Short mmCIF file of C-alpha atoms and ligand atoms in Angstrom, two decimals:
data_model
loop_
_atom_site.label_atom_id
_atom_site.label_comp_id
_atom_site.label_asym_id
_atom_site.label_seq_id
_atom_site.Cartn_x
_atom_site.Cartn_y
_atom_site.Cartn_z
CA MET A 1 0.00 0.00 0.00
CA LYS A 2 1.03 3.60 -0.42
CA VAL A 3 0.40 5.20 2.97
CA ALA A 4 0.70 8.93 3.71
CA MET A 5 1.15 10.61 7.09
CA LEU A 6 0.72 14.20 8.20
CA THR A 7 1.24 16.13 11.44
CA GLY A 8 -1.14 19.04 12.00
CA GLY A 9 -1.70 21.77 14.59
CA GLY A 10 0.78 22.73 17.28
CA ASP A 11 3.80 20.44 17.33
CA CYS A 12 4.29 18.09 20.22
CA PRO A 13 7.14 15.97 21.62
CA GLY A 14 6.65 12.41 20.32
CA LEU A 15 5.48 13.17 16.77
CA ASN A 16 8.65 11.71 15.29
CA ALA A 17 8.31 8.63 17.50
CA VAL A 18 4.82 7.97 16.09
CA MET A 19 6.01 8.28 12.49
CA ARG A 20 9.12 6.22 13.14
CA ALA A 21 6.89 3.38 14.36
CA VAL A 22 4.45 3.71 11.43
CA VAL A 23 7.29 3.59 8.93
CA ARG A 24 9.15 0.76 10.62
CA LYS A 25 6.15 -1.56 10.76
CA GLY A 26 4.69 -0.32 7.47
CA GLU A 27 7.88 -0.88 5.52
CA ARG A 28 9.25 -3.97 7.27
CA THR A 29 6.09 -5.90 8.08
CA TYR A 30 3.58 -4.84 5.47
CA GLY A 31 5.90 -3.84 2.59
CA ASP A 32 4.24 -0.40 2.37
CA GLN A 33 5.57 2.65 0.60
CA LEU A 34 5.45 5.60 3.00
CA VAL A 35 5.13 9.27 2.18
CA GLY A 36 4.64 12.40 4.29
CA PHE A 37 2.61 15.51 3.56
CA VAL A 38 4.59 18.61 4.46
CA ASP A 39 3.14 21.06 7.03
CA GLY A 40 -0.10 19.23 7.82
CA TRP A 41 -3.15 19.94 5.68
CA ARG A 42 -1.21 22.59 3.74
CA GLY A 43 0.82 19.79 2.17
CA VAL A 44 -2.36 17.98 1.16
CA LEU A 45 -3.97 21.09 -0.33
CA GLU A 46 -0.80 21.89 -2.26
CA ALA A 47 0.20 18.27 -2.95
CA GLU A 48 3.59 18.79 -1.30
CA THR A 49 5.06 15.51 -0.12
CA LEU A 50 8.26 14.06 1.21
CA ASP A 51 9.28 10.45 0.55
CA VAL A 52 10.07 8.84 3.86
CA SER A 53 11.64 5.55 4.86
CA VAL A 54 13.09 3.86 7.93
CA ASP A 55 16.28 5.88 7.32
CA THR A 56 14.40 9.21 7.50
CA PHE A 57 13.54 8.51 11.13
CA ARG A 58 16.89 7.24 12.35
CA ASN A 59 17.94 9.12 15.52
CA THR A 60 14.62 10.96 15.75
CA LEU A 61 13.20 9.10 18.76
CA PRO A 62 14.56 11.66 21.25
CA ARG A 63 13.97 14.61 18.92
CA GLY A 64 11.08 16.99 19.54
CA GLY A 65 9.13 18.69 16.76
CA THR A 66 8.20 16.93 13.55
CA VAL A 67 10.32 15.94 10.59
CA LEU A 68 7.33 16.71 8.33
CA GLY A 69 6.61 20.21 9.66
CA SER A 70 3.21 21.30 10.88
CA SER A 71 0.71 24.10 10.32
CA ARG A 72 -2.73 25.20 11.36
CA THR A 73 -3.99 25.29 7.75
CA ASN A 74 -7.68 24.37 7.73
CA PRO A 75 -9.03 22.84 4.48
CA LEU A 76 -12.57 23.51 5.69
CA LYS A 77 -11.82 27.24 5.39
CA VAL A 78 -10.65 26.85 1.78
CA ASP A 79 -13.19 26.86 -1.07
CA GLY A 80 -13.66 23.18 -2.07
CA GLY A 81 -10.93 22.25 0.44
CA LEU A 82 -12.17 18.72 1.14
CA GLU A 83 -12.48 18.02 -2.60
CA ILE A 84 -8.92 19.25 -3.17
CA CYS A 85 -7.69 16.92 -0.42
CA LYS A 86 -9.53 13.98 -1.98
CA ARG A 87 -8.13 14.82 -5.41
CA THR A 88 -4.55 15.01 -4.08
CA MET A 89 -4.91 11.56 -2.57
CA GLY A 90 -6.18 10.18 -5.88
CA ASP A 91 -3.62 12.00 -8.05
CA LEU A 92 -0.72 10.76 -5.91
CA GLY A 93 -2.09 7.21 -5.76
CA ILE A 94 -2.27 7.28 -1.96
CA ASP A 95 -4.25 4.36 -0.54
CA ALA A 96 -4.56 5.57 3.04
CA LEU A 97 -3.78 8.58 5.22
CA ILE A 98 -2.67 8.63 8.85
CA ALA A 99 -3.52 12.05 10.33
CA ILE A 100 -1.67 12.83 13.56
CA GLY A 101 -3.19 15.76 15.38
CA GLY A 102 -5.53 17.24 17.93
CA GLU A 103 -9.16 18.25 17.78
CA ASP A 104 -8.80 20.50 14.71
CA THR A 105 -6.65 18.17 12.58
CA LEU A 106 -8.74 15.15 13.48
CA GLY A 107 -11.94 17.15 12.89
CA VAL A 108 -10.84 17.57 9.27
CA ALA A 109 -9.84 13.87 9.13
CA HIS A 110 -13.33 12.98 10.36
CA GLN A 111 -14.98 15.04 7.60
CA LEU A 112 -12.70 13.48 5.01
CA ALA A 113 -13.56 10.00 6.26
CA ASN A 114 -17.25 10.87 5.94
CA ALA A 115 -16.49 11.91 2.36
CA GLY A 116 -15.04 8.46 1.64
CA VAL A 117 -11.32 9.09 2.19
CA ARG A 118 -9.44 6.18 3.79
CA VAL A 119 -8.11 7.89 6.89
CA VAL A 120 -7.02 6.80 10.37
CA GLY A 121 -6.26 9.23 13.23
CA VAL A 122 -3.60 9.40 15.95
CA PRO A 123 -4.33 11.64 18.99
CA LYS A 124 -1.77 14.35 19.68
CA THR A 125 -1.83 17.44 21.89
CA ILE A 126 0.15 18.59 24.87
CA ASP A 127 -3.16 19.98 26.21
CA ASN A 128 -4.50 16.40 26.65
CA ASP A 129 -8.03 17.65 25.94
CA LEU A 130 -8.99 15.14 23.24
CA SER A 131 -11.93 12.89 24.09
CA ALA A 132 -12.03 9.09 23.77
CA THR A 133 -8.40 8.67 24.84
CA GLU A 134 -7.17 8.81 28.41
CA LEU A 135 -3.93 10.45 27.34
CA THR A 136 -2.35 12.08 24.32
CA PHE A 137 1.41 11.90 23.83
CA GLY A 138 3.27 15.14 24.56
CA PHE A 139 1.21 15.83 27.67
CA ASP A 140 3.55 13.97 30.01
CA THR A 141 6.52 15.92 28.62
CA ALA A 142 4.74 19.24 29.06
CA VAL A 143 3.80 18.39 32.65
CA GLN A 144 7.39 17.39 33.37
CA ILE A 145 8.74 20.69 32.02
CA ALA A 146 6.16 22.74 33.92
CA THR A 147 6.81 20.82 37.14
CA GLU A 148 10.57 21.40 36.89
CA ALA A 149 9.92 25.12 36.38
CA ILE A 150 7.65 25.28 39.44
CA ASP A 151 10.25 23.42 41.54
CA ARG A 152 12.81 26.05 40.57
CA LEU A 153 10.48 28.95 41.21
CA HIS A 154 9.84 27.84 44.82
CA THR A 155 13.34 28.72 46.02
CA THR A 156 13.49 32.15 44.42
CA ALA A 157 9.93 32.90 45.61
CA GLU A 158 10.93 31.99 49.17
CA SER A 159 14.15 34.03 49.06
CA HIS A 160 12.21 37.17 48.15
CA ASN A 161 8.86 36.52 49.86
CA ARG A 162 7.11 36.81 46.54
CA VAL A 163 4.06 35.47 44.80
CA MET A 164 5.09 33.71 41.58
CA VAL A 165 2.49 33.38 38.85
CA VAL A 166 3.31 30.56 36.42
CA GLU A 167 1.34 30.55 33.16
CA VAL A 168 1.15 27.17 31.39
CA MET A 169 -0.50 26.04 28.16
CA GLY A 170 -4.06 24.76 28.13
CA ARG A 171 -6.44 26.53 25.83
CA HIS A 172 -9.75 24.93 26.80
CA ALA A 173 -8.75 22.53 29.54
CA GLY A 174 -6.45 22.82 32.52
CA HIS A 175 -4.84 19.36 32.50
CA ILE A 176 -1.25 20.69 32.40
CA ALA A 177 -1.96 23.24 35.14
CA VAL A 178 -3.60 20.70 37.46
CA TRP A 179 -1.00 17.96 37.01
CA ALA A 180 2.02 20.29 37.20
CA GLY A 181 0.37 22.29 39.99
CA ILE A 182 -0.26 19.22 42.14
CA ALA A 183 3.19 17.79 41.36
CA GLY A 184 4.90 21.12 42.08
CA GLY A 185 2.96 21.98 45.25
CA ALA A 186 1.20 25.06 43.90
CA SER A 187 -0.63 27.36 46.31
CA TYR A 188 -3.41 27.97 43.78
CA ILE A 189 -4.33 26.58 40.34
CA LEU A 190 -6.58 28.40 37.88
CA ILE A 191 -8.07 26.51 34.94
CA PRO A 192 -10.46 27.29 32.05
CA GLU A 193 -13.08 24.89 33.43
CA GLU A 194 -13.57 26.96 36.61
CA PRO A 195 -13.89 30.74 36.12
CA PHE A 196 -12.03 32.25 39.06
CA ASP A 197 -12.94 35.02 41.43
CA ILE A 198 -9.89 37.25 41.87
CA ASP A 199 -11.08 38.32 45.34
CA GLU A 200 -11.13 34.68 46.46
CA VAL A 201 -7.65 34.06 45.06
CA CYS A 202 -6.28 37.14 46.84
CA ALA A 203 -8.05 36.29 50.10
CA ALA A 204 -6.53 32.80 50.02
CA LEU A 205 -3.03 34.16 49.38
CA THR A 206 -3.46 36.65 52.22
CA ARG A 207 -4.59 33.85 54.53
CA ARG A 208 -1.49 31.92 53.55
CA HIS A 209 0.70 34.88 54.49
CA GLU A 210 -1.11 35.15 57.82
CA LEU A 211 -0.22 31.51 58.44
CA GLY A 212 3.44 32.46 58.01
CA ASN A 213 4.06 31.38 54.39
CA TYR A 214 5.31 34.45 52.65
CA ALA A 215 5.87 32.87 49.26
CA SER A 216 3.21 31.42 46.99
CA ILE A 217 3.06 29.80 43.59
CA VAL A 218 -0.05 30.40 41.48
CA VAL A 219 -0.32 28.19 38.37
CA VAL A 220 -2.65 29.53 35.69
CA SER A 221 -3.72 27.93 32.39
CA GLU A 222 -3.44 30.33 29.49
CA GLY A 223 -7.17 29.76 28.85
CA ALA A 224 -8.28 30.46 32.45
CA VAL A 225 -11.01 33.06 32.67
CA PRO A 226 -11.91 35.46 35.47
CA ALA A 227 -15.50 35.15 36.68
CA GLU A 228 -17.82 37.72 35.16
CA GLY A 229 -17.27 41.18 36.56
CA SER A 230 -13.92 40.20 38.10
CA PHE A 231 -11.56 41.87 35.59
CA GLN A 232 -10.96 41.97 31.83
CA VAL A 233 -8.37 40.10 29.76
CA ALA A 234 -7.75 41.40 26.22
CA ARG A 235 -7.85 38.68 23.52
CA ASP A 236 -8.42 39.23 19.79
CA GLU A 237 -6.04 37.67 17.19
CA LYS A 238 -7.40 34.39 15.72
CA ASP A 239 -5.93 31.41 13.80
CA ALA A 240 -7.46 29.48 10.81
CA PHE A 241 -9.52 27.31 13.15
CA GLY A 242 -10.97 30.44 14.79
CA HIS A 243 -9.02 30.09 18.04
CA VAL A 244 -7.97 33.28 19.76
CA ARG A 245 -4.20 33.50 20.27
CA LEU A 246 -3.80 33.06 24.01
CA GLY A 247 -0.98 33.83 26.40
CA GLY A 248 -0.78 36.79 28.72
CA ILE A 249 -3.38 36.08 31.41
CA GLY A 250 -0.41 35.56 33.76
CA ASN A 251 0.68 39.19 33.42
CA THR A 252 -2.78 40.57 34.12
CA LEU A 253 -3.27 38.18 37.01
CA ALA A 254 0.10 39.08 38.55
CA SER A 255 -0.62 42.79 38.50
CA GLU A 256 -4.11 42.24 39.94
CA ILE A 257 -2.66 40.12 42.76
CA GLU A 258 0.05 42.64 43.54
CA SER A 259 -2.26 45.64 43.56
CA ARG A 260 -4.98 43.91 45.58
CA THR A 261 -2.76 42.19 48.20
CA GLY A 262 0.32 44.38 48.28
CA PHE A 263 2.50 41.22 47.90
CA GLU A 264 5.35 41.60 45.46
CA THR A 265 4.45 39.39 42.48
CA ARG A 266 6.40 38.10 39.48
CA VAL A 267 5.25 36.16 36.45
CA THR A 268 6.78 33.35 34.37
CA ILE A 269 5.11 32.43 31.09
CA LEU A 270 6.37 28.99 30.07
CA GLY A 271 4.84 29.17 26.58
CA HIS A 272 6.37 27.06 23.83
CA VAL A 273 9.16 25.74 26.06
CA GLN A 274 6.50 23.19 27.06
CA ARG A 275 6.18 21.99 23.48
CA GLY A 276 9.82 21.91 22.49
CA GLY A 277 12.62 19.44 23.00
CA THR A 278 12.90 15.80 23.81
CA PRO A 279 9.86 13.70 24.80
CA THR A 280 9.84 11.88 28.13
CA SER A 281 10.31 8.11 27.97
CA PHE A 282 6.59 7.73 28.76
CA ASP A 283 5.67 9.82 25.71
CA ARG A 284 8.14 7.96 23.50
CA VAL A 285 6.55 4.65 24.45
CA LEU A 286 2.97 5.92 24.09
CA ALA A 287 3.76 7.52 20.72
CA THR A 288 5.42 4.32 19.52
CA ARG A 289 2.42 2.22 20.57
CA PHE A 290 0.07 4.67 18.79
CA GLY A 291 2.18 4.51 15.61
CA ILE A 292 2.21 0.72 15.52
CA ALA A 293 -1.56 0.59 16.17
CA ALA A 294 -2.19 3.18 13.44
CA ILE A 295 -0.44 1.24 10.69
CA ASP A 296 -2.19 -1.94 11.90
CA ALA A 297 -5.52 -0.06 11.72
CA VAL A 298 -4.75 0.92 8.13
CA HIS A 299 -4.24 -2.74 7.21
CA GLN A 300 -7.43 -3.68 9.07
CA GLU A 301 -9.20 -0.97 7.02
CA ARG A 302 -10.50 0.82 10.11
CA TRP A 303 -11.31 4.00 8.18
CA GLY A 304 -12.71 6.92 10.17
CA GLU A 305 -11.23 5.57 13.41
CA MET A 306 -8.55 6.79 15.79
CA VAL A 307 -6.17 4.82 17.97
CA ALA A 308 -6.71 5.63 21.64
CA LEU A 309 -5.45 4.74 25.12
CA GLN A 310 -8.15 3.21 27.27
CA ALA A 311 -7.55 1.32 30.52
CA GLY A 312 -3.90 0.95 29.56
CA ASN A 313 -4.66 -0.63 26.17
CA ILE A 314 -4.44 0.87 22.68
CA VAL A 315 -7.87 0.50 21.08
CA PRO A 316 -9.59 1.85 17.96
CA VAL A 317 -12.41 4.37 18.51
CA PRO A 318 -14.56 6.29 15.99
CA LEU A 319 -13.06 9.68 15.12
CA ALA A 320 -16.53 11.08 15.82
CA ASP A 321 -16.11 10.19 19.51
CA ALA A 322 -12.77 11.97 19.68
CA VAL A 323 -13.74 15.28 18.11
CA GLY A 324 -17.31 15.82 19.35
CA THR A 325 -16.52 17.34 22.73
CA LEU A 326 -13.35 18.19 24.59
CA LYS A 327 -12.08 16.18 27.53
CA LEU A 328 -12.00 18.51 30.52
CA VAL A 329 -10.27 18.19 33.87
CA ASP A 330 -11.97 15.63 36.12
CA PRO A 331 -13.59 17.65 38.95
CA ASP A 332 -12.41 14.99 41.45
CA LEU A 333 -8.80 15.68 40.48
CA TYR A 334 -9.32 19.42 40.81
CA ASP A 335 -10.77 18.79 44.28
CA VAL A 336 -7.52 17.01 45.19
CA ALA A 337 -5.60 20.13 44.11
CA ARG A 338 -8.03 22.41 45.99
CA VAL A 339 -7.12 20.84 49.35
CA PHE A 340 -3.71 22.50 49.05
CA PHE A 341 -4.92 25.93 47.91
CA ALA A 342 -3.21 28.62 49.93
CA GLY A 343 -2.84 26.53 53.07
O1 F6P B 1 -1.37 22.73 20.55
C1 F6P B 1 -2.06 23.29 21.62
C2 F6P B 1 -1.38 24.57 22.05
O2 F6P B 1 -0.11 24.25 22.56
C3 F6P B 1 -2.21 25.36 23.04
O3 F6P B 1 -1.99 25.00 24.36
C4 F6P B 1 -1.78 26.76 22.73
O4 F6P B 1 -2.80 27.68 23.04
C5 F6P B 1 -1.54 26.75 21.28
O5 F6P B 1 -1.20 25.44 20.94
C6 F6P B 1 -0.46 27.70 20.82
O6 F6P B 1 -0.43 27.67 19.45
P1 F6P B 1 0.67 28.35 18.52
O7 F6P B 1 1.89 27.50 18.58
O8 F6P B 1 0.04 28.34 17.17
O9 F6P B 1 0.91 29.71 19.08
#
């Protein structure tokens, strides 16, 4: 078979590990010819491909990013975009496509599958907000990076009796904030799922100071929102999938905390550091398992399905289940974090 792969949306540690596994099993076990579309759906729309083989992915297991490049190009926003994608597949004689991406990339894959394209999905996002899979690769790496940063911030916060605001990624869901916040012993964690009341946050930090802890760490997801009437955060620029460009809530939050409590406050925005660099061993293994399952799914003709992690096993699920709604933070886990808020 001639099998194509693409990586779409924000990059993520482990993308190369997925493709390495697809190519290894595809070439060696099934005798497939493998090809990659460059820069996600842009490569499909413009029929730009890269021939790949086992050799292409040598030494890429520990390498972050994606050998194929990625973009947020959305074929659904292009006139006749789905038709163009179908035509490219036909013109290039591609028998099947493995789309590796998050909600947006897999949303397009789902529409293409409905239009008769032979496509299989692999779940990817450091945000871990994709439904139907317990975990996406890249998330563990991001949590690890954020936790290390919080560990480091504790000592400088304590030396200066400061509040440290740490902004992490998490557009719609606060998985990174909650996991890194619990692991790093945060004094408060703010997530998109729970609009926060700035007065409550400040009261809790003040209480903490009264108990004799003069340093605090506040972890905030970039997508966290103040409760209505609390204060305003400016957000306007949008990408091709209509998402507002986030980042910056940490700055606003820090100045609100400082002016309301009088505690000296500093902010660290981790940003793309969380997405770059080498994947953890956990993510390398998960990505490898996903890659092997994806090429197996192609040969089992499981079109319109995605490989997913459920109860420790890799299983196929309909793409429709993955892209319908986002997977949010489990309220029970947030309650665990809450016990430690500003104590
Ligand atoms: O891929 C998800 C994500 O990392 C979000 O957490 C973040 O809001 C967004 O990507 C950033 O996107 P970009 O790299 O396009 O600025």
